PDB file of C-alpha atoms in Angstrom:
ATOM      1  CA  MET A   1      18.287 -15.272   1.971  1.00 55.00           C
ATOM      2  CA  GLN A   2      15.380 -16.173  -0.344  1.00 66.00           C
ATOM      3  CA  LEU A   3      12.246 -14.678  -1.587  1.00 76.00           C
ATOM      4  CA  PRO A   4      10.316 -16.409  -4.405  1.00 74.00           C
ATOM      5  CA  GLY A   5      10.985 -14.976  -7.841  1.00 78.00           C
ATOM      6  CA  VAL A   6      13.878 -12.681  -6.565  1.00 84.00           C
ATOM      7  CA  PRO A   7      17.423 -13.799  -7.252  1.00 86.00           C
ATOM      8  CA  PRO A   8      19.411 -14.450  -4.078  1.00 86.00           C
ATOM      9  CA  GLU A   9      22.497 -12.829  -5.481  1.00 88.00           C
ATOM     10  CA  LEU A  10      20.497  -9.621  -5.887  1.00 89.00           C
ATOM     11  CA  LEU A  11      19.254  -9.504  -2.292  1.00 89.00           C
ATOM     12  CA  GLN A  12      22.765 -10.286  -1.083  1.00 89.00           C
ATOM     13  CA  ALA A  13      24.232  -7.544  -3.239  1.00 91.00           C
ATOM     14  CA  LEU A  14      21.792  -5.082  -1.847  1.00 93.00           C
ATOM     15  CA  VAL A  15      22.513  -6.170   1.791  1.00 92.00           C
ATOM     16  CA  VAL A  16      26.201  -5.681   1.310  1.00 93.00           C
ATOM     17  CA  ALA A  17      25.615  -2.401  -0.509  1.00 94.00           C
ATOM     18  CA  ALA A  18      23.549  -1.184   2.387  1.00 93.00           C
ATOM     19  CA  GLY A  19      26.606  -1.404   4.535  1.00 91.00           C
ATOM     20  CA  GLY A  20      24.843  -2.365   7.710  1.00 90.00           C
ATOM     21  CA  ARG A  21      21.931   0.232   7.441  1.00 91.00           C
ATOM     22  CA  ARG A  22      18.511  -1.138   7.847  1.00 93.00           C
ATOM     23  CA  LEU A  23      17.075  -2.199   4.444  1.00 95.00           C
ATOM     24  CA  ALA A  24      13.749  -3.292   3.548  1.00 95.00           C
ATOM     25  CA  LEU A  25      11.535  -4.344   0.498  1.00 93.00           C
ATOM     26  CA  VAL A  26       8.419  -2.319   0.712  1.00 94.00           C
ATOM     27  CA  GLY A  27       5.274  -1.411  -1.168  1.00 85.00           C
ATOM     28  CA  GLY A  28       3.642  -3.175  -4.158  1.00 83.00           C
ATOM     29  CA  ALA A  29       6.640  -5.634  -4.297  1.00 83.00           C
ATOM     30  CA  VAL A  30       5.883  -7.009  -0.808  1.00 88.00           C
ATOM     31  CA  ARG A  31       2.055  -6.835  -1.449  1.00 87.00           C
ATOM     32  CA  ASP A  32       2.653  -9.091  -4.588  1.00 84.00           C
ATOM     33  CA  LEU A  33       5.129 -11.349  -2.914  1.00 84.00           C
ATOM     34  CA  LEU A  34       2.380 -11.994  -0.285  1.00 86.00           C
ATOM     35  CA  LEU A  35      -0.107 -12.817  -3.120  1.00 85.00           C
ATOM     36  CA  HIS A  36       2.655 -15.032  -4.561  1.00 82.00           C
ATOM     37  CA  ARG A  37       3.465 -12.882  -7.608  1.00 80.00           C
ATOM     38  CA  VAL A  38       6.462 -11.010  -8.805  1.00 74.00           C
ATOM     39  CA  HIS A  39       5.883  -7.361  -8.967  1.00 76.00           C
ATOM     40  CA  ASN A  40       6.422  -5.884 -12.452  1.00 79.00           C
ATOM     41  CA  ASP A  41       6.620  -2.510 -13.638  1.00 78.00           C
ATOM     42  CA  PRO A  42       3.386  -1.740 -15.543  1.00 76.00           C
ATOM     43  CA  TRP A  43       5.044   0.252 -18.295  1.00 81.00           C
ATOM     44  CA  ARG A  44       8.033  -1.892 -19.128  1.00 82.00           C
ATOM     45  CA  GLY A  45       7.096  -5.372 -17.903  1.00 79.00           C
ATOM     46  CA  LEU A  46      10.206  -5.855 -15.884  1.00 81.00           C
ATOM     47  CA  PRO A  47      10.368  -7.020 -12.337  1.00 85.00           C
ATOM     48  CA  ASP A  48      10.306  -3.979 -10.127  1.00 87.00           C
ATOM     49  CA  LEU A  49      11.461  -3.877  -6.475  1.00 91.00           C
ATOM     50  CA  ASP A  50      10.810  -0.977  -4.091  1.00 92.00           C
ATOM     51  CA  LEU A  51      13.416  -0.577  -1.371  1.00 95.00           C
ATOM     52  CA  VAL A  52      13.696   1.747   1.701  1.00 96.00           C
ATOM     53  CA  VAL A  53      16.998   2.224   3.319  1.00 95.00           C
ATOM     54  CA  GLU A  54      17.321   3.891   6.790  1.00 93.00           C
ATOM     55  CA  GLY A  55      19.970   6.292   7.614  1.00 88.00           C
ATOM     56  CA  THR A  56      22.083   6.116  10.856  1.00 83.00           C
ATOM     57  CA  PRO A  57      20.802   8.221  13.839  1.00 84.00           C
ATOM     58  CA  ALA A  58      23.581  10.899  12.830  1.00 84.00           C
ATOM     59  CA  GLU A  59      22.300  10.957   9.224  1.00 82.00           C
ATOM     60  CA  ILE A  60      18.679  11.363  10.294  1.00 82.00           C
ATOM     61  CA  ALA A  61      19.561  14.197  12.748  1.00 83.00           C
ATOM     62  CA  ALA A  62      21.712  16.029  10.278  1.00 84.00           C
ATOM     63  CA  ASP A  63      19.068  15.519   7.366  1.00 78.00           C
ATOM     64  CA  ARG A  64      21.411  16.767   4.672  1.00 76.00           C
ATOM     65  CA  PRO A  65      20.631  15.990   1.012  1.00 65.00           C
ATOM     66  CA  GLU A  66      24.175  14.952   0.354  1.00 67.00           C
ATOM     67  CA  GLY A  67      24.008  12.610   3.324  1.00 71.00           C
ATOM     68  CA  ARG A  68      20.857  10.700   2.306  1.00 85.00           C
ATOM     69  CA  PRO A  69      21.350   6.763   2.392  1.00 92.00           C
ATOM     70  CA  ALA A  70      19.563   5.923  -0.910  1.00 93.00           C
ATOM     71  CA  PRO A  71      22.066   7.482  -3.314  1.00 92.00           C
ATOM     72  CA  ALA A  72      24.996   6.072  -1.204  1.00 92.00           C
ATOM     73  CA  LEU A  73      23.470   2.484  -1.472  1.00 95.00           C
ATOM     74  CA  ALA A  74      22.935   2.970  -5.198  1.00 95.00           C
ATOM     75  CA  GLN A  75      26.504   4.030  -5.630  1.00 95.00           C
ATOM     76  CA  ALA A  76      27.934   1.124  -3.407  1.00 95.00           C
ATOM     77  CA  LEU A  77      25.748  -1.214  -5.640  1.00 96.00           C
ATOM     78  CA  ARG A  78      27.371   0.150  -8.828  1.00 96.00           C
ATOM     79  CA  GLU A  79      30.925  -0.053  -7.266  1.00 96.00           C
ATOM     80  CA  GLN A  80      30.185  -3.562  -6.128  1.00 95.00           C
ATOM     81  CA  LEU A  81      28.560  -4.964  -9.324  1.00 95.00           C
ATOM     82  CA  GLY A  82      30.167  -2.588 -11.951  1.00 95.00           C
ATOM     83  CA  ALA A  83      28.638  -0.264 -14.634  1.00 95.00           C
ATOM     84  CA  GLU A  84      27.953  -3.128 -17.002  1.00 95.00           C
ATOM     85  CA  GLN A  85      25.442  -4.560 -14.503  1.00 95.00           C
ATOM     86  CA  VAL A  86      24.246  -1.324 -13.121  1.00 95.00           C
ATOM     87  CA  PRO A  87      24.009   0.817 -16.323  1.00 95.00           C
ATOM     88  CA  SER A  88      21.474   3.298 -15.063  1.00 93.00           C
ATOM     89  CA  VAL A  89      21.143   5.290 -11.877  1.00 94.00           C
ATOM     90  CA  ARG A  90      19.064   8.275 -11.733  1.00 94.00           C
ATOM     91  CA  GLU A  91      18.784  10.279  -8.532  1.00 91.00           C
ATOM     92  CA  HIS A  92      15.823  12.403  -7.479  1.00 84.00           C
ATOM     93  CA  GLY A  93      17.638  14.578  -4.893  1.00 72.00           C
ATOM     94  CA  SER A  94      14.634  16.543  -3.285  1.00 71.00           C
ATOM     95  CA  PHE A  95      12.985  13.294  -2.353  1.00 75.00           C
ATOM     96  CA  GLY A  96      16.036  11.155  -1.429  1.00 75.00           C
ATOM     97  CA  THR A  97      15.053   8.541  -4.062  1.00 88.00           C
ATOM     98  CA  VAL A  98      17.218   6.731  -6.716  1.00 95.00           C
ATOM     99  CA  GLU A  99      15.949   4.620  -9.766  1.00 94.00           C
ATOM    100  CA  VAL A 100      18.456   1.875 -10.591  1.00 96.00           C
ATOM    101  CA  GLU A 101      18.424  -0.491 -13.572  1.00 94.00           C
ATOM    102  CA  LEU A 102      20.294  -3.758 -13.018  1.00 93.00           C
ATOM    103  CA  ARG A 103      21.225  -6.329 -15.654  1.00 93.00           C
ATOM    104  CA  LEU A 104      21.951  -9.568 -13.906  1.00 89.00           C
ATOM    105  CA  PRO A 105      23.501 -12.210 -16.197  1.00 88.00           C
ATOM    106  CA  ALA A 106      21.491 -15.053 -14.819  1.00 85.00           C
ATOM    107  CA  ALA A 107      18.250 -13.136 -13.994  1.00 86.00           C
ATOM    108  CA  GLY A 108      17.818 -10.555 -16.722  1.00 89.00           C
ATOM    109  CA  THR A 109      16.836  -6.818 -16.119  1.00 92.00           C
ATOM    110  CA  TRP A 110      15.516  -5.565 -12.918  1.00 91.00           C
ATOM    111  CA  LEU A 111      14.284  -2.120 -11.892  1.00 92.00           C
ATOM    112  CA  LEU A 112      14.910  -0.847  -8.255  1.00 94.00           C
ATOM    113  CA  ASP A 113      13.441   2.218  -6.652  1.00 93.00           C
ATOM    114  CA  ILE A 114      15.508   2.894  -3.591  1.00 95.00           C
ATOM    115  CA  ALA A 115      14.290   5.604  -1.102  1.00 93.00           C
ATOM    116  CA  SER A 116      15.795   7.002   1.878  1.00 92.00           C
ATOM    117  CA  ALA A 117      13.408   6.356   4.846  1.00 93.00           C
ATOM    118  CA  ARG A 118      11.615   9.698   5.280  1.00 90.00           C
ATOM    119  CA  GLN A 119       8.886  11.669   6.850  1.00 88.00           C
ATOM    120  CA  GLU A 120       6.717  13.996   4.697  1.00 84.00           C
ATOM    121  CA  THR A 121       4.490  16.941   5.295  1.00 82.00           C
ATOM    122  CA  TYR A 122       2.349  18.622   2.638  1.00 83.00           C
ATOM    123  CA  PRO A 123       1.999  22.347   2.597  1.00 84.00           C
ATOM    124  CA  GLU A 124      -1.267  21.974   0.567  1.00 83.00           C
ATOM    125  CA  PRO A 125      -3.062  19.118  -0.831  1.00 78.00           C
ATOM    126  CA  ALA A 126      -1.503  17.605  -3.926  1.00 76.00           C
ATOM    127  CA  GLU A 127       1.700  19.788  -3.648  1.00 81.00           C
ATOM    128  CA  ASN A 128       5.111  18.094  -3.515  1.00 82.00           C
ATOM    129  CA  PRO A 129       5.921  17.284  -0.054  1.00 82.00           C
ATOM    130  CA  VAL A 130       8.486  18.756   2.278  1.00 82.00           C
ATOM    131  CA  VAL A 131      10.856  15.659   2.961  1.00 83.00           C
ATOM    132  CA  ARG A 132      13.015  14.958   6.090  1.00 87.00           C
ATOM    133  CA  LEU A 133      14.969  11.795   6.854  1.00 89.00           C
ATOM    134  CA  GLY A 134      13.223   9.388   9.298  1.00 91.00           C
ATOM    135  CA  ARG A 135      13.052   5.773  10.366  1.00 92.00           C
ATOM    136  CA  LEU A 136      11.376   2.974   8.466  1.00 94.00           C
ATOM    137  CA  GLU A 137       8.438   3.147  10.542  1.00 94.00           C
ATOM    138  CA  ASP A 138       7.912   6.764   9.617  1.00 93.00           C
ATOM    139  CA  ASP A 139       8.276   5.837   5.949  1.00 93.00           C
ATOM    140  CA  LEU A 140       5.602   3.195   6.246  1.00 94.00           C
ATOM    141  CA  ALA A 141       3.288   5.504   8.107  1.00 92.00           C
ATOM    142  CA  ARG A 142       3.335   8.098   5.295  1.00 89.00           C
ATOM    143  CA  ARG A 143       2.021   5.688   2.799  1.00 89.00           C
ATOM    144  CA  ASP A 144      -1.400   5.539   1.184  1.00 89.00           C
ATOM    145  CA  PHE A 145      -3.052   2.082   1.992  1.00 93.00           C
ATOM    146  CA  SER A 146      -2.259  -0.481   4.747  1.00 92.00           C
ATOM    147  CA  VAL A 147      -1.449  -3.082   2.079  1.00 92.00           C
ATOM    148  CA  ASN A 148       1.277  -0.842   0.744  1.00 91.00           C
ATOM    149  CA  ALA A 149       2.730  -0.090   4.272  1.00 93.00           C
ATOM    150  CA  ILE A 150       4.255  -3.725   4.790  1.00 94.00           C
ATOM    151  CA  ALA A 151       7.938  -4.206   4.892  1.00 95.00           C
ATOM    152  CA  LEU A 152      10.219  -7.131   4.537  1.00 93.00           C
ATOM    153  CA  LEU A 153      13.484  -6.380   6.439  1.00 92.00           C
ATOM    154  CA  LEU A 154      16.471  -7.832   4.694  1.00 90.00           C
ATOM    155  CA  ASP A 155      18.621  -9.246   7.388  1.00 77.00           C
ATOM    156  CA  ALA A 156      22.296  -8.278   7.079  1.00 68.00           C
ATOM    157  CA  HIS A 157      23.376 -11.318   9.095  1.00 64.00           C
ATOM    158  CA  GLY A 158      22.029 -13.825   6.530  1.00 57.00           C
ATOM    159  CA  ARG A 159      19.161 -14.944   8.694  1.00 62.00           C
ATOM    160  CA  GLY A 160      16.598 -14.301   5.807  1.00 63.00           C
ATOM    161  CA  VAL A 161      13.856 -11.681   5.978  1.00 76.00           C
ATOM    162  CA  HIS A 162      11.434 -10.433   8.610  1.00 87.00           C
ATOM    163  CA  LEU A 163       7.811  -9.083   8.015  1.00 90.00           C
ATOM    164  CA  LEU A 164       7.173  -5.611   9.463  1.00 93.00           C
ATOM    165  CA  ASP A 165       3.524  -4.809   9.402  1.00 95.00           C
ATOM    166  CA  PRO A 166       2.631  -2.123  11.856  1.00 95.00           C
ATOM    167  CA  HIS A 167      -0.612  -1.063  10.153  1.00 94.00           C
ATOM    168  CA  GLY A 168      -2.250  -4.458   9.775  1.00 94.00           C
ATOM    169  CA  GLY A 169      -1.910  -4.431   5.941  1.00 93.00           C
ATOM    170  CA  GLN A 170      -1.320  -8.343   5.825  1.00 93.00           C
ATOM    171  CA  ALA A 171      -4.845  -8.907   7.385  1.00 94.00           C
ATOM    172  CA  ASP A 172      -6.302  -6.378   5.055  1.00 93.00           C
ATOM    173  CA  LEU A 173      -4.652  -8.071   2.077  1.00 91.00           C
ATOM    174  CA  ALA A 174      -6.019 -11.489   3.213  1.00 91.00           C
ATOM    175  CA  ALA A 175      -9.612  -9.856   3.413  1.00 94.00           C
ATOM    176  CA  ARG A 176      -9.169  -8.119  -0.023  1.00 92.00           C
ATOM    177  CA  GLU A 177      -9.689  -4.773   1.690  1.00 93.00           C
ATOM    178  CA  LEU A 178      -8.192  -1.366   0.896  1.00 91.00           C
ATOM    179  CA  ARG A 179      -7.818   0.680   3.939  1.00 92.00           C
ATOM    180  CA  LEU A 180      -6.385   4.290   4.004  1.00 92.00           C
ATOM    181  CA  LEU A 181      -3.633   4.872   6.521  1.00 90.00           C
ATOM    182  CA  HIS A 182      -4.819   8.384   7.424  1.00 80.00           C
ATOM    183  CA  ALA A 183      -7.388  11.079   6.479  1.00 77.00           C
ATOM    184  CA  ARG A 184      -4.965  12.803   4.069  1.00 69.00           C
ATOM    185  CA  SER A 185      -3.876   9.821   2.122  1.00 66.00           C
ATOM    186  CA  LEU A 186      -5.776  10.534  -1.066  1.00 65.00           C
ATOM    187  CA  SER A 187      -5.204  14.350  -1.111  1.00 60.00           C
ATOM    188  CA  ASP A 188      -1.478  13.817  -0.176  1.00 60.00           C
ATOM    189  CA  ASP A 189      -1.113  11.520  -3.064  1.00 58.00           C
TER     190      ASP A 189
END
């Protein structure tokens, strides 16, 4: 499995840690890869990957904070690579997200933002959302712009990556257009 600028050993470790769950690279990292750039964290200047991991149908139906797949993936990654290579894991429980810092011997430090695939509703504009587990397609539909709603599915069977673009973001990217996904995109954000 190869993506330009992303260490293959990192992708393989992520797929193994996902344990068969559907896993995708999403957001700015995909947008920048399609533009032939590596996405960097603007504050630290380190490579930054945004990932979404989908729960099993039973996990989605139960929707329990302790059963969310992102923290499980982060824990599995730490067990797989060890605390020296995964020195920092910060969980944001109410949103089902985890920030992970990786130190790879041959590839340096990488930042990962791992989210459980989710659906969101906003009680009022600009308030924190009410979050429920969902499918990857639900997660892409909640995003702001079509160019940020593209996913690269990381195939657990070693066949590479597959582009998922249900909102036409790749065409908008090629046309250099920003298109809102829904009427509340800006107020929700």
